[in-house]
Short mmCIF file of C-alpha atoms in Angstrom, two decimals:
data_model
loop_
_atom_site.label_atom_id
_atom_site.label_comp_id
_atom_site.label_asym_id
_atom_site.label_seq_id
_atom_site.Cartn_x
_atom_site.Cartn_y
_atom_site.Cartn_z
CA GLU A 154 38.37 82.64 -6.13
CA THR A 155 41.76 80.86 -5.51
CA GLY A 156 42.13 77.95 -2.87
CA VAL A 157 44.01 79.55 -0.18
CA THR A 158 44.24 83.24 0.37
CA GLN A 159 46.23 85.37 2.78
CA THR A 160 46.21 88.89 3.88
CA PRO A 161 48.06 91.03 3.93
CA ARG A 162 50.85 89.94 1.49
CA HIS A 163 53.27 92.14 3.23
CA LEU A 164 53.23 93.64 6.74
CA VAL A 165 55.89 96.02 8.51
CA MET A 166 55.32 96.52 12.19
CA GLY A 167 57.21 97.87 15.12
CA MET A 168 57.81 95.84 18.26
CA THR A 169 54.89 97.31 20.24
CA ASN A 170 52.41 97.03 17.66
CA LYS A 171 49.49 94.47 17.54
CA LYS A 172 48.66 93.07 14.18
CA SER A 173 46.75 90.12 12.78
CA LEU A 174 47.38 87.82 9.59
CA LYS A 175 44.23 86.41 7.91
CA CYS A 176 43.87 83.01 6.23
CA GLU A 177 41.01 81.90 4.30
CA GLN A 178 40.38 78.79 2.23
CA HIS A 179 37.74 78.08 -0.23
CA LEU A 180 38.52 74.14 -0.69
CA GLY A 181 35.81 72.86 2.09
CA HIS A 182 38.83 71.52 3.98
CA ASN A 183 38.64 70.63 7.65
CA ALA A 184 42.23 71.24 8.68
CA MET A 185 44.34 74.34 8.56
CA TYR A 186 48.03 75.06 9.59
CA TRP A 187 50.39 77.95 10.11
CA TYR A 188 54.05 77.68 9.08
CA LYS A 189 56.86 80.11 9.53
CA GLN A 190 59.63 80.27 6.95
CA SER A 191 62.67 82.38 7.99
CA ALA A 192 65.37 83.32 5.53
CA LYS A 193 67.43 80.38 4.34
CA LYS A 194 65.60 77.95 6.83
CA PRO A 195 63.28 75.31 6.12
CA LEU A 196 59.41 75.54 6.85
CA GLU A 197 58.57 75.24 10.63
CA LEU A 198 55.12 74.17 11.61
CA MET A 199 53.76 76.44 14.16
CA PHE A 200 49.98 75.56 14.68
CA VAL A 201 47.43 72.97 13.52
CA TYR A 202 43.68 73.28 13.65
CA ASN A 203 41.25 70.56 12.80
CA PHE A 204 37.42 71.34 12.75
CA LYS A 205 38.16 74.55 14.52
CA GLU A 206 39.98 72.94 17.32
CA GLN A 207 43.87 73.41 17.99
CA THR A 208 45.60 70.11 17.78
CA GLU A 209 49.17 71.19 17.75
CA ASN A 210 51.18 74.09 19.15
CA ASN A 211 54.81 73.54 18.21
CA SER A 212 56.20 75.34 21.14
CA VAL A 213 55.43 78.64 19.54
CA PRO A 214 55.98 81.89 21.72
CA SER A 215 52.82 83.29 23.34
CA ARG A 216 53.47 86.59 21.34
CA PHE A 217 51.70 84.38 18.40
CA SER A 218 48.16 83.76 19.21
CA PRO A 219 46.19 81.83 16.77
CA GLU A 220 42.45 81.87 16.28
CA CYS A 221 40.16 79.74 14.10
CA PRO A 222 36.56 80.91 14.29
CA ASN A 223 35.51 78.41 11.54
CA SER A 224 36.90 75.87 9.35
CA SER A 225 37.40 78.25 6.44
CA HIS A 226 39.09 80.98 8.45
CA LEU A 227 42.45 81.06 10.37
CA PHE A 228 44.07 84.12 12.09
CA LEU A 229 47.32 84.66 13.52
CA HIS A 230 47.43 87.61 16.06
CA LEU A 231 50.76 89.18 16.65
CA HIS A 232 51.73 91.31 19.53
CA THR A 233 55.23 92.46 20.97
CA LEU A 234 57.27 90.79 18.43
CA GLN A 235 60.95 90.52 18.06
CA PRO A 236 63.00 91.42 14.84
CA GLU A 237 63.80 87.81 14.55
CA ASP A 238 60.34 87.00 14.05
CA SER A 239 60.72 88.58 10.56
CA ALA A 240 59.70 85.86 8.20
CA LEU A 241 57.37 84.60 5.52
CA TYR A 242 54.33 83.33 7.42
CA LEU A 243 52.23 80.66 5.25
CA CYS A 244 48.75 79.29 5.91
CA ALA A 245 47.77 75.70 4.49
CA SER A 246 44.69 73.49 4.49
CA SER A 247 44.15 69.83 3.94
CA GLN A 248 40.84 67.98 3.56
CA ASP A 249 41.64 66.16 6.79
CA LEU A 250 44.28 65.86 9.37
CA TRP A 251 47.05 63.39 8.99
CA GLN A 252 46.07 61.61 12.18
CA SER A 253 42.96 60.54 10.31
CA GLY A 254 45.06 57.93 8.67
CA LEU A 255 44.72 59.63 5.32
CA THR A 256 47.89 60.90 3.58
CA ASP A 257 46.42 64.41 2.98
CA THR A 258 47.69 66.82 0.49
CA GLN A 259 48.25 70.41 2.05
CA TYR A 260 47.46 73.38 -0.02
CA PHE A 261 49.47 76.50 0.86
CA GLY A 262 48.61 80.15 0.57
CA PRO A 263 50.94 82.86 -1.00
CA GLY A 264 52.16 83.82 2.53
CA THR A 265 52.59 87.22 4.35
CA ARG A 266 55.93 88.64 4.36
CA LEU A 267 56.32 90.13 7.82
CA THR A 268 59.06 92.52 8.88
CA VAL A 269 59.50 93.57 12.52
CA LEU A 270 61.46 96.71 13.15
CA ASP B 300 59.19 59.27 8.58
CA ALA B 301 62.03 58.25 6.36
CA LYS B 302 64.67 60.88 5.84
CA THR B 303 65.22 61.95 2.24
CA THR B 304 68.40 63.28 0.62
CA GLN B 305 68.41 65.34 -2.60
CA PRO B 306 71.34 67.04 -4.38
CA PRO B 307 71.45 70.79 -3.56
CA SER B 308 71.00 71.95 -7.23
CA MET B 309 70.82 71.12 -10.68
CA ASP B 310 69.91 73.01 -13.99
CA CYS B 311 68.29 71.99 -17.31
CA ALA B 312 67.42 73.74 -20.58
CA GLU B 313 64.10 75.12 -21.23
CA GLY B 314 62.04 72.66 -23.10
CA ARG B 315 63.99 69.50 -22.02
CA ALA B 316 62.99 67.14 -19.32
CA ALA B 317 64.15 67.92 -15.85
CA ASN B 318 64.79 64.54 -13.82
CA LEU B 319 65.01 65.45 -10.05
CA PRO B 320 66.46 62.59 -8.03
CA CYS B 321 65.56 61.74 -4.26
CA ASN B 322 66.92 59.03 -2.21
CA HIS B 323 64.86 57.54 0.63
CA SER B 324 66.66 54.38 1.42
CA THR B 325 64.94 54.00 4.92
CA ILE B 326 61.51 54.43 3.79
CA SER B 327 58.98 51.97 5.30
CA GLY B 328 56.26 50.19 3.34
CA ASN B 329 53.51 52.74 4.34
CA GLU B 330 55.43 55.79 3.65
CA TYR B 331 54.28 57.82 0.64
CA VAL B 332 56.67 59.78 -1.44
CA TYR B 333 55.44 63.40 -1.81
CA TRP B 334 56.86 66.20 -3.93
CA TYR B 335 56.18 70.00 -3.39
CA ARG B 336 57.70 72.90 -4.90
CA GLN B 337 58.28 76.40 -3.81
CA ILE B 338 58.82 79.22 -6.37
CA HIS B 339 60.72 82.18 -4.85
CA SER B 340 58.77 84.01 -2.13
CA GLN B 341 55.50 82.03 -2.82
CA GLY B 342 53.95 79.27 -0.79
CA PRO B 343 54.74 75.63 -1.53
CA GLN B 344 52.74 73.87 -4.08
CA TYR B 345 51.82 70.33 -4.23
CA ILE B 346 53.12 68.40 -7.27
CA ILE B 347 52.48 64.71 -7.06
CA HIS B 348 52.81 61.75 -4.63
CA GLY B 349 52.98 57.99 -4.92
CA LEU B 350 53.40 54.75 -2.91
CA LYS B 351 54.71 52.04 -5.11
CA ASN B 352 53.48 52.63 -8.66
CA ASN B 353 54.64 55.23 -10.96
CA GLU B 354 52.27 58.20 -11.17
CA THR B 355 51.58 60.87 -13.70
CA ASN B 356 49.48 64.12 -13.52
CA GLU B 357 49.16 67.41 -15.63
CA MET B 358 52.29 68.66 -13.83
CA ALA B 359 54.91 65.86 -13.68
CA SER B 360 55.65 62.12 -13.46
CA LEU B 361 56.83 60.32 -10.46
CA ILE B 362 59.01 57.27 -11.09
CA ILE B 363 59.72 54.96 -7.90
CA THR B 364 62.20 52.23 -7.97
CA GLU B 365 60.95 48.78 -7.35
CA ASP B 366 62.94 48.70 -3.92
CA ARG B 367 61.18 52.00 -3.27
CA LYS B 368 64.80 53.43 -1.87
CA SER B 369 64.80 56.11 -4.49
CA SER B 370 62.56 58.08 -6.77
CA THR B 371 62.77 60.67 -9.74
CA LEU B 372 60.39 63.50 -10.37
CA ILE B 373 60.15 64.30 -14.06
CA LEU B 374 59.14 67.49 -15.47
CA PRO B 375 58.79 66.51 -19.13
CA HIS B 376 59.19 69.98 -20.80
CA ALA B 377 60.68 72.33 -18.33
CA THR B 378 59.94 76.00 -18.65
CA LEU B 379 61.32 79.00 -17.01
CA ARG B 380 58.52 79.08 -14.56
CA ASP B 381 59.42 75.83 -13.29
CA THR B 382 62.58 77.36 -11.48
CA ALA B 383 61.92 76.62 -7.88
CA VAL B 384 63.08 74.64 -4.85
CA TYR B 385 61.62 71.17 -5.12
CA TYR B 386 61.06 69.04 -1.91
CA CYS B 387 61.02 65.32 -1.60
CA ILE B 388 59.20 64.21 1.42
CA ALA B 389 58.43 60.67 2.79
CA LEU B 390 55.49 60.39 5.10
CA THR B 391 52.64 58.33 6.40
CA GLY B 392 49.27 59.53 7.07
CA ALA B 393 49.11 58.64 10.69
CA ASN B 394 50.82 61.11 13.02
CA SER B 395 53.06 62.41 10.34
CA LYS B 396 54.28 66.07 9.82
CA LEU B 397 54.92 67.57 6.53
CA THR B 398 58.67 68.24 7.11
CA PHE B 399 60.48 70.40 4.56
CA GLY B 400 64.22 69.79 4.21
CA LYS B 401 66.57 71.90 2.01
CA GLY B 402 65.13 70.62 -1.21
CA ILE B 403 66.93 70.82 -4.71
CA THR B 404 67.06 74.11 -6.47
CA LEU B 405 66.03 73.75 -10.10
CA SER B 406 67.28 76.40 -12.49
CA VAL B 407 65.83 76.48 -15.93
CA ARG B 408 67.96 78.13 -18.26
CA PRO B 409 66.70 79.64 -21.59
#
């Protein structure tokens, strides 16, 4: 099993739909992250979880709702999205969170390509 | 974290070494230099990182100048699959965010 997996790989949804993105890491890491990458823009950090607790919300609109039931799984629940939310959504994990004083390498999943109609 | 600057693009021939430069003239003593790459429509991939000494792993070598104001990522034998955007990032471990800039687009030609 590869390190960080994401499902689905592609998702098309209408603005009134509710959907969820799933991320799973098989690396035994304690920290997990959601990033958004819009076309021709740098990656934007959305949320950070450490030991299942959210430690950062980077001013993300409430139509994005993360959930971290355990250190291996991370979800991003989507509802009433806008067309401008269409992007590649990336999940990552690291052994520990950067605030631990360690410079921790992040390992990324393949991403979910989301299109909002 | 120190700002890094990279040229927007470069190319190299397959089988040759690809030397990707990065300037980080304001880097502080406790900031590491990290390199990631992102192949089209995939998640970023960690390559290598270093603080002061040169580093080598199975993917690449990282050469950091003695004054630490610049570094070079070396892919010793570039292949077509190395075509990607390469990001040079300077960060510390404490309260630091992995911030991706525009990176350098490496095109490996046959």
